[in-house]
PDB file of C-alpha atoms in Angstrom:
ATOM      1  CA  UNK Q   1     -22.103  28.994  -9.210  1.00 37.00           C
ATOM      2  CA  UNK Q   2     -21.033  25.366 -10.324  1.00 42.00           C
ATOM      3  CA  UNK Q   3     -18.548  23.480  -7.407  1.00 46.00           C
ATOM      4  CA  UNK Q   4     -15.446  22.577  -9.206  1.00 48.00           C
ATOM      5  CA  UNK Q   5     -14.843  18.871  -9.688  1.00 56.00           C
ATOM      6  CA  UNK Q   6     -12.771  17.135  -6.969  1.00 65.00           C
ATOM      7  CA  UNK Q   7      -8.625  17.314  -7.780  1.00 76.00           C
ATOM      8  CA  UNK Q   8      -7.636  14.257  -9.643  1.00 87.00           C
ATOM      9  CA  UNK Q   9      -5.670  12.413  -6.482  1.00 95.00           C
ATOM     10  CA  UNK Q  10      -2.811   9.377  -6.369  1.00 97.00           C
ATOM     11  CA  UNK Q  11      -2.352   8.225  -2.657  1.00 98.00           C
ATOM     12  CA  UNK Q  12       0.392   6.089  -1.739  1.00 98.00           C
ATOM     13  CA  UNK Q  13      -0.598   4.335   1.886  1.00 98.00           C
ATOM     14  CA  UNK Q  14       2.733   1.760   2.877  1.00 96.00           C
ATOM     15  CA  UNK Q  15       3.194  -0.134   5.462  1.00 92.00           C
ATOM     16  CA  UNK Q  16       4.156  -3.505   7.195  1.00 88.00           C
ATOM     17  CA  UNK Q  17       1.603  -6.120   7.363  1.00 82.00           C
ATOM     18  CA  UNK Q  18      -1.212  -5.895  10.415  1.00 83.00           C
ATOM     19  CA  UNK Q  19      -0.840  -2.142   9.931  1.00 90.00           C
ATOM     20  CA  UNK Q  20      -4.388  -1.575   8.332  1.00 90.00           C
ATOM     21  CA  UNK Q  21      -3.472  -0.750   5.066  1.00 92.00           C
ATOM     22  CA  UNK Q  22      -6.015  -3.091   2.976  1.00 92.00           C
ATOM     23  CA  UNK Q  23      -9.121  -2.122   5.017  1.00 94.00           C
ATOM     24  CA  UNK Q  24      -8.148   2.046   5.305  1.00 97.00           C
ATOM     25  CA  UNK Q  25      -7.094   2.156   1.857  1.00 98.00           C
ATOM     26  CA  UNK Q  26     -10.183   0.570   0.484  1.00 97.00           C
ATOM     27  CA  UNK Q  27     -12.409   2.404   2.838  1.00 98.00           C
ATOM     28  CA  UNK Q  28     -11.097   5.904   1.955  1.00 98.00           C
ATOM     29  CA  UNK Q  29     -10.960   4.912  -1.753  1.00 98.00           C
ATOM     30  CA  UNK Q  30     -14.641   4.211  -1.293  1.00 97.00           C
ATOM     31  CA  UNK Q  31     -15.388   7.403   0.819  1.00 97.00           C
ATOM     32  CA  UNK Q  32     -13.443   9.651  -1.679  1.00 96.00           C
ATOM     33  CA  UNK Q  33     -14.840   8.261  -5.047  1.00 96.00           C
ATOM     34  CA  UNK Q  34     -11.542   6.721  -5.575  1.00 97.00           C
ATOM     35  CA  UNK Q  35     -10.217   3.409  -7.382  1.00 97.00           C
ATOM     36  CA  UNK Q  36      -8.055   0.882  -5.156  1.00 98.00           C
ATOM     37  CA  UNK Q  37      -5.025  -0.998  -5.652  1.00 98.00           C
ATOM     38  CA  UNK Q  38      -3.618  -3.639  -3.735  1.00 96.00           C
ATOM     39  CA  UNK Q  39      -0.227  -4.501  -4.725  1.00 96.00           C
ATOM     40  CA  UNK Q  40       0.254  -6.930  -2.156  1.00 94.00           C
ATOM     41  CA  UNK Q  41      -2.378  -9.184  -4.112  1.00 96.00           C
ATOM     42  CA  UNK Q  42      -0.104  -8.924  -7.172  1.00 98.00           C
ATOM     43  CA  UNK Q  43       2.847 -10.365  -5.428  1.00 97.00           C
ATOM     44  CA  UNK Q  44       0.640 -13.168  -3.578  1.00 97.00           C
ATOM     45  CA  UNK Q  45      -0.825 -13.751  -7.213  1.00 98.00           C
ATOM     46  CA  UNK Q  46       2.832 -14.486  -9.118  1.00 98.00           C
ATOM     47  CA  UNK Q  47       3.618 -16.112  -5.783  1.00 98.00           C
ATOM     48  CA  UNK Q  48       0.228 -18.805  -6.011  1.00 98.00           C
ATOM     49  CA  UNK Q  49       1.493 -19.418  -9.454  1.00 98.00           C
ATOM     50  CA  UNK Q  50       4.745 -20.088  -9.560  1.00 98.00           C
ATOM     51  CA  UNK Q  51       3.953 -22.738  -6.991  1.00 98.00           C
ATOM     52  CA  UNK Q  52       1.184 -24.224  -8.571  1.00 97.00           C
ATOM     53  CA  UNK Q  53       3.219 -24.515 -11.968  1.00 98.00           C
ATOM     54  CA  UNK Q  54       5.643 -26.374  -9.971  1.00 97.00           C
ATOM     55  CA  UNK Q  55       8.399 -23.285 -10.021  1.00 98.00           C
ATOM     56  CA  UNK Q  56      11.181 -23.671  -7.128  1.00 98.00           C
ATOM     57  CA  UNK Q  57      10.164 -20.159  -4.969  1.00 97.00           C
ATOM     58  CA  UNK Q  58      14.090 -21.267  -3.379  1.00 96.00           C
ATOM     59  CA  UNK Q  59      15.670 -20.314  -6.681  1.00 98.00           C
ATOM     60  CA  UNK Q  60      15.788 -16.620  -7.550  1.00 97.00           C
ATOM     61  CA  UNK Q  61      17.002 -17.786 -11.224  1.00 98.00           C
ATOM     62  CA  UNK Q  62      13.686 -20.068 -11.907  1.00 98.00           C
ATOM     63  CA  UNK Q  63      11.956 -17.035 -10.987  1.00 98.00           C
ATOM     64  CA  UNK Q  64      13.082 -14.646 -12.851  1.00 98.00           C
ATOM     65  CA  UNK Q  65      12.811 -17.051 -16.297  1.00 98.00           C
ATOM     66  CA  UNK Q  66       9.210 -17.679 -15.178  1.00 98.00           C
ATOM     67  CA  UNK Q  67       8.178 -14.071 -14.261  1.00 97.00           C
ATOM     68  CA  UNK Q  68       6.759 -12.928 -17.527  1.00 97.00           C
ATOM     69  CA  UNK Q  69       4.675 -16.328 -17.691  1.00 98.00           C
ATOM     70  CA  UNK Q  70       1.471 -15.270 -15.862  1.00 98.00           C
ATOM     71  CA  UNK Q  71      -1.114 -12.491 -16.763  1.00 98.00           C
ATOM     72  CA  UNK Q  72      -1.994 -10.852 -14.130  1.00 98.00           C
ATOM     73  CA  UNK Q  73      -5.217  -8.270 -13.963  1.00 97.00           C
ATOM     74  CA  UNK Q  74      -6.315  -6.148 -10.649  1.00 97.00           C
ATOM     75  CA  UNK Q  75     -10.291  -5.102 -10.886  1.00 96.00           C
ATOM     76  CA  UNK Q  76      -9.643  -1.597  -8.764  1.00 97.00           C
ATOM     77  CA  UNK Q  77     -13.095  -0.864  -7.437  1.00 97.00           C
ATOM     78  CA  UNK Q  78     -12.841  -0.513  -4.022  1.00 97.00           C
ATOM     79  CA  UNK Q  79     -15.951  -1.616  -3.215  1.00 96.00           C
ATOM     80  CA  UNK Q  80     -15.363  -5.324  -4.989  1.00 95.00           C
ATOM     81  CA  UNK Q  81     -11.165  -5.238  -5.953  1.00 96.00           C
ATOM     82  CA  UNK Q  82     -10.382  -8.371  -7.912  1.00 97.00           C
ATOM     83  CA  UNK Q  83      -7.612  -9.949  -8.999  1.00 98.00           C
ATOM     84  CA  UNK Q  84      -6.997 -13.014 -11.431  1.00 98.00           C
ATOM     85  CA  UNK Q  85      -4.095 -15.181 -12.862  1.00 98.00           C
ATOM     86  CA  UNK Q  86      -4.235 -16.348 -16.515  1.00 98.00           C
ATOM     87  CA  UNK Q  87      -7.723 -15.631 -16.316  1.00 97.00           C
ATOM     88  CA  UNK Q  88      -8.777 -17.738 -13.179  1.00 97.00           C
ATOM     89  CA  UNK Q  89     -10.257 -16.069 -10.062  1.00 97.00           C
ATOM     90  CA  UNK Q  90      -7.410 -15.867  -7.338  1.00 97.00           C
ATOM     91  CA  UNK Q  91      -8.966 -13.866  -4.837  1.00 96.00           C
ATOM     92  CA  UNK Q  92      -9.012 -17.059  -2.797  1.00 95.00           C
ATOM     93  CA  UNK Q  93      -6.102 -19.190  -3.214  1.00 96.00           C
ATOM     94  CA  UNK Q  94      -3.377 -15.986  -2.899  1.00 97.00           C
ATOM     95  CA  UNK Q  95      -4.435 -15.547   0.823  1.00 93.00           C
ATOM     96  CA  UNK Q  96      -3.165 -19.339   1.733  1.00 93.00           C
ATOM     97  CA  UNK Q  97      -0.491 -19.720   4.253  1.00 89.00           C
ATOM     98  CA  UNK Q  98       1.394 -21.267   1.857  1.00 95.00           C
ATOM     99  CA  UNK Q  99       1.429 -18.220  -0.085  1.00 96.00           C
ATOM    100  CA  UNK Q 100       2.369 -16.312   2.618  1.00 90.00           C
ATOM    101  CA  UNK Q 101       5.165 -18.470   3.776  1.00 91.00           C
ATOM    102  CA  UNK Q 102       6.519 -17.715   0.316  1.00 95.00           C
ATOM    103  CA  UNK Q 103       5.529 -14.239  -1.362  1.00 94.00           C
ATOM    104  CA  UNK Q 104       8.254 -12.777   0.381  1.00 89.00           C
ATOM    105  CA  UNK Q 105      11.209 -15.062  -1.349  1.00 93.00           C
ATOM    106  CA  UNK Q 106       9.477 -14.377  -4.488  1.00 97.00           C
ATOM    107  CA  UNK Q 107       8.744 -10.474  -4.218  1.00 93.00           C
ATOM    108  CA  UNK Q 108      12.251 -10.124  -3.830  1.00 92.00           C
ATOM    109  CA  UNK Q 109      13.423 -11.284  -6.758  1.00 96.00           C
ATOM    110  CA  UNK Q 110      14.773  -7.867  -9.058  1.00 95.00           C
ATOM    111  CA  UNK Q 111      12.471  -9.795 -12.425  1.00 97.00           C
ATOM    112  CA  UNK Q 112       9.290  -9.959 -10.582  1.00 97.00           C
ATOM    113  CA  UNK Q 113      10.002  -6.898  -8.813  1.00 95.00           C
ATOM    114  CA  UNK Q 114       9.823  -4.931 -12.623  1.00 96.00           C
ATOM    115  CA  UNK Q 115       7.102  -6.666 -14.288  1.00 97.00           C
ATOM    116  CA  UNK Q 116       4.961  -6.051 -11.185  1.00 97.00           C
ATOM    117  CA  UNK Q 117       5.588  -2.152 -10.411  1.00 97.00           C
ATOM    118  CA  UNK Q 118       5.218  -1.993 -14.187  1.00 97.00           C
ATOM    119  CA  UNK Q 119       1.808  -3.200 -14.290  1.00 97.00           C
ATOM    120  CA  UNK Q 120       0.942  -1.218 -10.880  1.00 97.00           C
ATOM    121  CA  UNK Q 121       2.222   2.298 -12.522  1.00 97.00           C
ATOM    122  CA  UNK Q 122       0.243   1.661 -15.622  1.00 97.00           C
ATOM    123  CA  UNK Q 123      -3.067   0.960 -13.667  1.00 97.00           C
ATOM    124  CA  UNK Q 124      -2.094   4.624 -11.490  1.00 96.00           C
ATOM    125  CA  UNK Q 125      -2.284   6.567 -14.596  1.00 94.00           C
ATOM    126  CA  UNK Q 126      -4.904   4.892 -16.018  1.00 94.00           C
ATOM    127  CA  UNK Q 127      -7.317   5.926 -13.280  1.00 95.00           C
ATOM    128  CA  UNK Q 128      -5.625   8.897 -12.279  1.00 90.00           C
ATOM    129  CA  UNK Q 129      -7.615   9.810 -15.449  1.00 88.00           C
ATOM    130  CA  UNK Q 130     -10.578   8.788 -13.559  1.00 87.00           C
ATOM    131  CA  UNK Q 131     -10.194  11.209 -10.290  1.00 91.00           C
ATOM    132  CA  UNK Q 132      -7.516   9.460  -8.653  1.00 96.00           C
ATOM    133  CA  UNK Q 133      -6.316   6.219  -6.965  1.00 98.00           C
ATOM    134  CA  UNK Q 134      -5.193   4.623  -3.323  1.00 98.00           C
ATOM    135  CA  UNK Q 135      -2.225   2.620  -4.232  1.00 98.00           C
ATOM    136  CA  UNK Q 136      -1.372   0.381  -0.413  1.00 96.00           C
ATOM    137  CA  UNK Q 137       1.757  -1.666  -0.264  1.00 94.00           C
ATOM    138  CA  UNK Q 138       5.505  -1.777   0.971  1.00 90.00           C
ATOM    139  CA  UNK Q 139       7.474   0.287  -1.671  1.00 92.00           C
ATOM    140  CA  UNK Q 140       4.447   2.687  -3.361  1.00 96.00           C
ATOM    141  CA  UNK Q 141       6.128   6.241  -2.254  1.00 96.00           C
ATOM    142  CA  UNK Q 142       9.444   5.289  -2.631  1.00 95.00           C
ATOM    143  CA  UNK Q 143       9.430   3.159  -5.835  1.00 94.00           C
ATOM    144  CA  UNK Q 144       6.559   2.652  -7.575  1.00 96.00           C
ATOM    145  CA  UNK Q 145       4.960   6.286  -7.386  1.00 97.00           C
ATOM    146  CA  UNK Q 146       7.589   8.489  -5.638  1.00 96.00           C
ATOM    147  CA  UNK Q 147       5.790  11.377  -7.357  1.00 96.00           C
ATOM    148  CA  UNK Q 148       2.408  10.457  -5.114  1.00 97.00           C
ATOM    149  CA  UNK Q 149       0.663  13.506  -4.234  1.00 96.00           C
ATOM    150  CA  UNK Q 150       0.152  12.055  -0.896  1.00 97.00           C
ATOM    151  CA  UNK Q 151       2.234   9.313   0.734  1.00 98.00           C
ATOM    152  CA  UNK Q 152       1.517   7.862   4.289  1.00 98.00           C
ATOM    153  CA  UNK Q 153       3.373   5.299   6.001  1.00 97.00           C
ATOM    154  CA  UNK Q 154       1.170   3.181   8.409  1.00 96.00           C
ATOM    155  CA  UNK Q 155       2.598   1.783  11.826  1.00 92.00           C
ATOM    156  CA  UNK Q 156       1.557  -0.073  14.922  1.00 90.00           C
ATOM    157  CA  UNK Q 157       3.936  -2.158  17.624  1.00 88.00           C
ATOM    158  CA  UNK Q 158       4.375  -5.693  16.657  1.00 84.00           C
ATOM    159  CA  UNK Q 159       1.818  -6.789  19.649  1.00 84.00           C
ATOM    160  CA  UNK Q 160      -0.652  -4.987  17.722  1.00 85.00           C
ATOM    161  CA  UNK Q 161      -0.513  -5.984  14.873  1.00 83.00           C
ATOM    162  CA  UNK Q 162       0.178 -10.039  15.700  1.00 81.00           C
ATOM    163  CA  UNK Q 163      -3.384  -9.500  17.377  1.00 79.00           C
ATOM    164  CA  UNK Q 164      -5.087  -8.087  13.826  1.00 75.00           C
ATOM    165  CA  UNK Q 165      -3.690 -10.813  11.811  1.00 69.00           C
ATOM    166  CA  UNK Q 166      -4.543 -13.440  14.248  1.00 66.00           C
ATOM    167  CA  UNK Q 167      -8.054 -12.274  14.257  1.00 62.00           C
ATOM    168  CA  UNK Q 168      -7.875 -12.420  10.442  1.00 59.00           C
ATOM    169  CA  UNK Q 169      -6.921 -15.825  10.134  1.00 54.00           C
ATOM    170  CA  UNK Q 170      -9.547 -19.168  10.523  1.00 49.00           C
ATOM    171  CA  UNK Q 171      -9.952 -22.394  11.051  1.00 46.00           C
ATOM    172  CA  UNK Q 172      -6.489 -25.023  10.457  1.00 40.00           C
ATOM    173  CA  UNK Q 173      -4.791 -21.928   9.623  1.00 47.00           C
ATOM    174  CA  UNK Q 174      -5.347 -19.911  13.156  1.00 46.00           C
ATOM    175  CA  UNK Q 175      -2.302 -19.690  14.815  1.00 55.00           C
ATOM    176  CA  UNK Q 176      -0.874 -18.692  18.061  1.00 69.00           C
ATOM    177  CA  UNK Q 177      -0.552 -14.974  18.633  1.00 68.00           C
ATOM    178  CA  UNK Q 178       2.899 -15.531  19.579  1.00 73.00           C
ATOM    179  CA  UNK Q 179       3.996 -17.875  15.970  1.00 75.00           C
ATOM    180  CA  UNK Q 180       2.164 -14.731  14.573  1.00 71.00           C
ATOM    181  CA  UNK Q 181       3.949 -12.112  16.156  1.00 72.00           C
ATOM    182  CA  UNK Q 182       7.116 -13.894  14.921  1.00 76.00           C
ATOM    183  CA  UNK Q 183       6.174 -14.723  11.407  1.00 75.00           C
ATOM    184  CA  UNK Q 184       5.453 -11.069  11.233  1.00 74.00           C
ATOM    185  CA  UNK Q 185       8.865  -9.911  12.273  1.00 73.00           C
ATOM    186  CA  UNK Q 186      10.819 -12.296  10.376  1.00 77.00           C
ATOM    187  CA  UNK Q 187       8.490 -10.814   7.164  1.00 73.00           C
ATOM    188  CA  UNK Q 188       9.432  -7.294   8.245  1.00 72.00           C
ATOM    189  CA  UNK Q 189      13.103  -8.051   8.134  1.00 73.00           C
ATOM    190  CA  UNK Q 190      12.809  -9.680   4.608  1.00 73.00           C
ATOM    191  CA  UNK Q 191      11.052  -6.941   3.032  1.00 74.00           C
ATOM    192  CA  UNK Q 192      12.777  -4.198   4.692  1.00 75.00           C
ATOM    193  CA  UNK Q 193      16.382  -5.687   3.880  1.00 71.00           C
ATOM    194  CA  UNK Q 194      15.895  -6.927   0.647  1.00 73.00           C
ATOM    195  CA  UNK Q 195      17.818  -5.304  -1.869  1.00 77.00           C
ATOM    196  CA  UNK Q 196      15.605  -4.637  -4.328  1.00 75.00           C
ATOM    197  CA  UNK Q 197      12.550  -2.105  -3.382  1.00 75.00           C
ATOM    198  CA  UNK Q 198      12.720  -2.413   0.285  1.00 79.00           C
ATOM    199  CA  UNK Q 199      10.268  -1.799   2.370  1.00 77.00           C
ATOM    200  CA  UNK Q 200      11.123   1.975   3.820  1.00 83.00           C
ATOM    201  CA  UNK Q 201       8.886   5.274   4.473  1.00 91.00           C
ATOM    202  CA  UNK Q 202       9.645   7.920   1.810  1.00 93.00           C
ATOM    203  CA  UNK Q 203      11.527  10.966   3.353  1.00 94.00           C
ATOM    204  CA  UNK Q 204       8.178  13.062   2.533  1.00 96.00           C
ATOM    205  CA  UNK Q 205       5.055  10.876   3.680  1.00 97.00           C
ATOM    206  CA  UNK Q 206       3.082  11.360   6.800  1.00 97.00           C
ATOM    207  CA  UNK Q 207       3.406   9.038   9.284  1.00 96.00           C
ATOM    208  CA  UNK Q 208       0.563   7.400  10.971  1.00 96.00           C
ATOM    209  CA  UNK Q 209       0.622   4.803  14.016  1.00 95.00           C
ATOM    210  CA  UNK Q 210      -2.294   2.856  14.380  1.00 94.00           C
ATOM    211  CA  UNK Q 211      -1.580   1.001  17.663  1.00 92.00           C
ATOM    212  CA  UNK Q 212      -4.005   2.929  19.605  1.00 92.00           C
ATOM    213  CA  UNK Q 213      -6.673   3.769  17.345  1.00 93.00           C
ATOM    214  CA  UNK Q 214      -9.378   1.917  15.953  1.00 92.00           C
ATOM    215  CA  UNK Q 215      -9.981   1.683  12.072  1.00 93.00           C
ATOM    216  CA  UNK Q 216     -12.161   4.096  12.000  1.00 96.00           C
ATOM    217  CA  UNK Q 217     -10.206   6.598  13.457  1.00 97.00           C
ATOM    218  CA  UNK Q 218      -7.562   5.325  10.871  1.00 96.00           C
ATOM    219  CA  UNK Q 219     -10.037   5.932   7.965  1.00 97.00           C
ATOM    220  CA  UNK Q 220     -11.237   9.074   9.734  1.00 98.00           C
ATOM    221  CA  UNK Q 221      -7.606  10.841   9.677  1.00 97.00           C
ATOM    222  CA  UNK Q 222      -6.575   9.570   6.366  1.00 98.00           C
ATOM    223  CA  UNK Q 223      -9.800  11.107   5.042  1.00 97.00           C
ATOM    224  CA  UNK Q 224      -8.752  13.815   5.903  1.00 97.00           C
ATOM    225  CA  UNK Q 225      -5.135  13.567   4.452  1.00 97.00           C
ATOM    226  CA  UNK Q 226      -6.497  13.333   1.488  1.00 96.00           C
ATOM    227  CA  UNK Q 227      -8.695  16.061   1.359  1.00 95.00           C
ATOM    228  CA  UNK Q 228      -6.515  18.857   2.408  1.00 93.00           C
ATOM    229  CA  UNK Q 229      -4.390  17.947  -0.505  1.00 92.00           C
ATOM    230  CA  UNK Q 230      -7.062  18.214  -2.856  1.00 86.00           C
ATOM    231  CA  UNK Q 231      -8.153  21.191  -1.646  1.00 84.00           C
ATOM    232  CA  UNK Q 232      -4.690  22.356  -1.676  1.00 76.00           C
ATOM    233  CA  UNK Q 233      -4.497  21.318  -5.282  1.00 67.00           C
ATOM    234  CA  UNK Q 234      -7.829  22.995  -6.124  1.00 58.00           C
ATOM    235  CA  UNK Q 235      -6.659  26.569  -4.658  1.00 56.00           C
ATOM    236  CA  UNK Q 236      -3.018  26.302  -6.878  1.00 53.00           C
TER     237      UNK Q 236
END
């Protein structure tokens, strides 16, 4: 008797920053034979553009004229996710502290807001034709894929997550874990208050705080998320 394939999947994991949404949602795309998505890149990469092409990130207007300037393309293997501008690797320069300073101003612009969950539904049903996707970022099952089959909503207290990010960061651009803590509240407020796409848990996702647990245990329980809905799929 031949074991039926594996229910195509789309996963939706949101989420403030420090949260552990890059390294689950990679990890359990990799465990599950999945492809990966991180749409926070995409809003880092218009960001590391417009201000390398000289584009005022304090003027919604001379955003939204420049928006549809850059081409932007995600690689979404999990194992090795890429992402590059106009055809230049920008892996690198999107993780800057400049960048992150700015991506929020910029993400929040309505313009940029459609081009980019545009391009991030397009890549969903592309691989959704390929067993499935994990799609991480702030507005996935409420906006860009509110028709997820799974949606999960990663938390942790501000202490926590100040400490991840602080451990993430090197060299001239380590900071105090106090300036991070802050910088990390003040980002919160922007993306959940902006007016366009804000950051929110969908009514129907599953809720996850990862203040207490280690990643693993993170990866471990979303694993499993995922694979009672397939199953669940598989017996329909």
């Amino acid at each position: 008797m031949e074991t039926a394939a594996p229910s195509a999947v789309i996963v939706a994991i949101d989420g403030p920053s420090g949260t552990g949404k890059s390294s689950t949602s990679k990890a359990v795309a990799a465990k599950l034979g999945l492809r990966y998505l991180d749409t926070g890149a995409q809003y880092r990469a218009i960001t590391w553009w417009m201000i390398s092409n000289g584009v005022d990130t304090d003027d919604p207007q001379a955003i939204a004229v420049a928006a549809g300037k850059p081409a932007i393309v995600s690689g979404t293997d999990p194992a090795a996710p890429t992402i590059t501008v106009d055809g230049l690797d920008a892996s690198g320069p999107i993780r800057t502290q400049e960048v992150t300073s700015k991506v929020s101003a910029v993400s929040a612009v309505p313009e940029v807001r459609a081009l980019i969950t545009e391009l991030q539904r397009t890549i969903a049903v592309s691989a959704a034709a390929e067993g499935g996707i994990v799609v991480e970022g702030r507005d996935i099952g409420t906006t860009v894929l509110p028709d997820a089959d799974l949606k999960i909503f990663l938390t942790a207290s501000a202490e926590a997550r100040a400490a991840r990010r602080s451990g993430e960061l090197r060299g001239k651009e380590a900071t105090d874990l106090a300036a991070t803590r802050e910088a990390l509240i003040k980002r919160d407020a922007a993306d959940s208050g902006r007016k366009t796409s804000p950051l929110a848990k969908a009514g129907d996702a599953v809720e996850v705080d990862t203040t207490e647990l280690t990643l693993e245990q993170v990866i471990e329980c979303v694993v499993t998320l995922v694979e009672e809905k397939r199953a669940g799929a598989g017996r329909k």
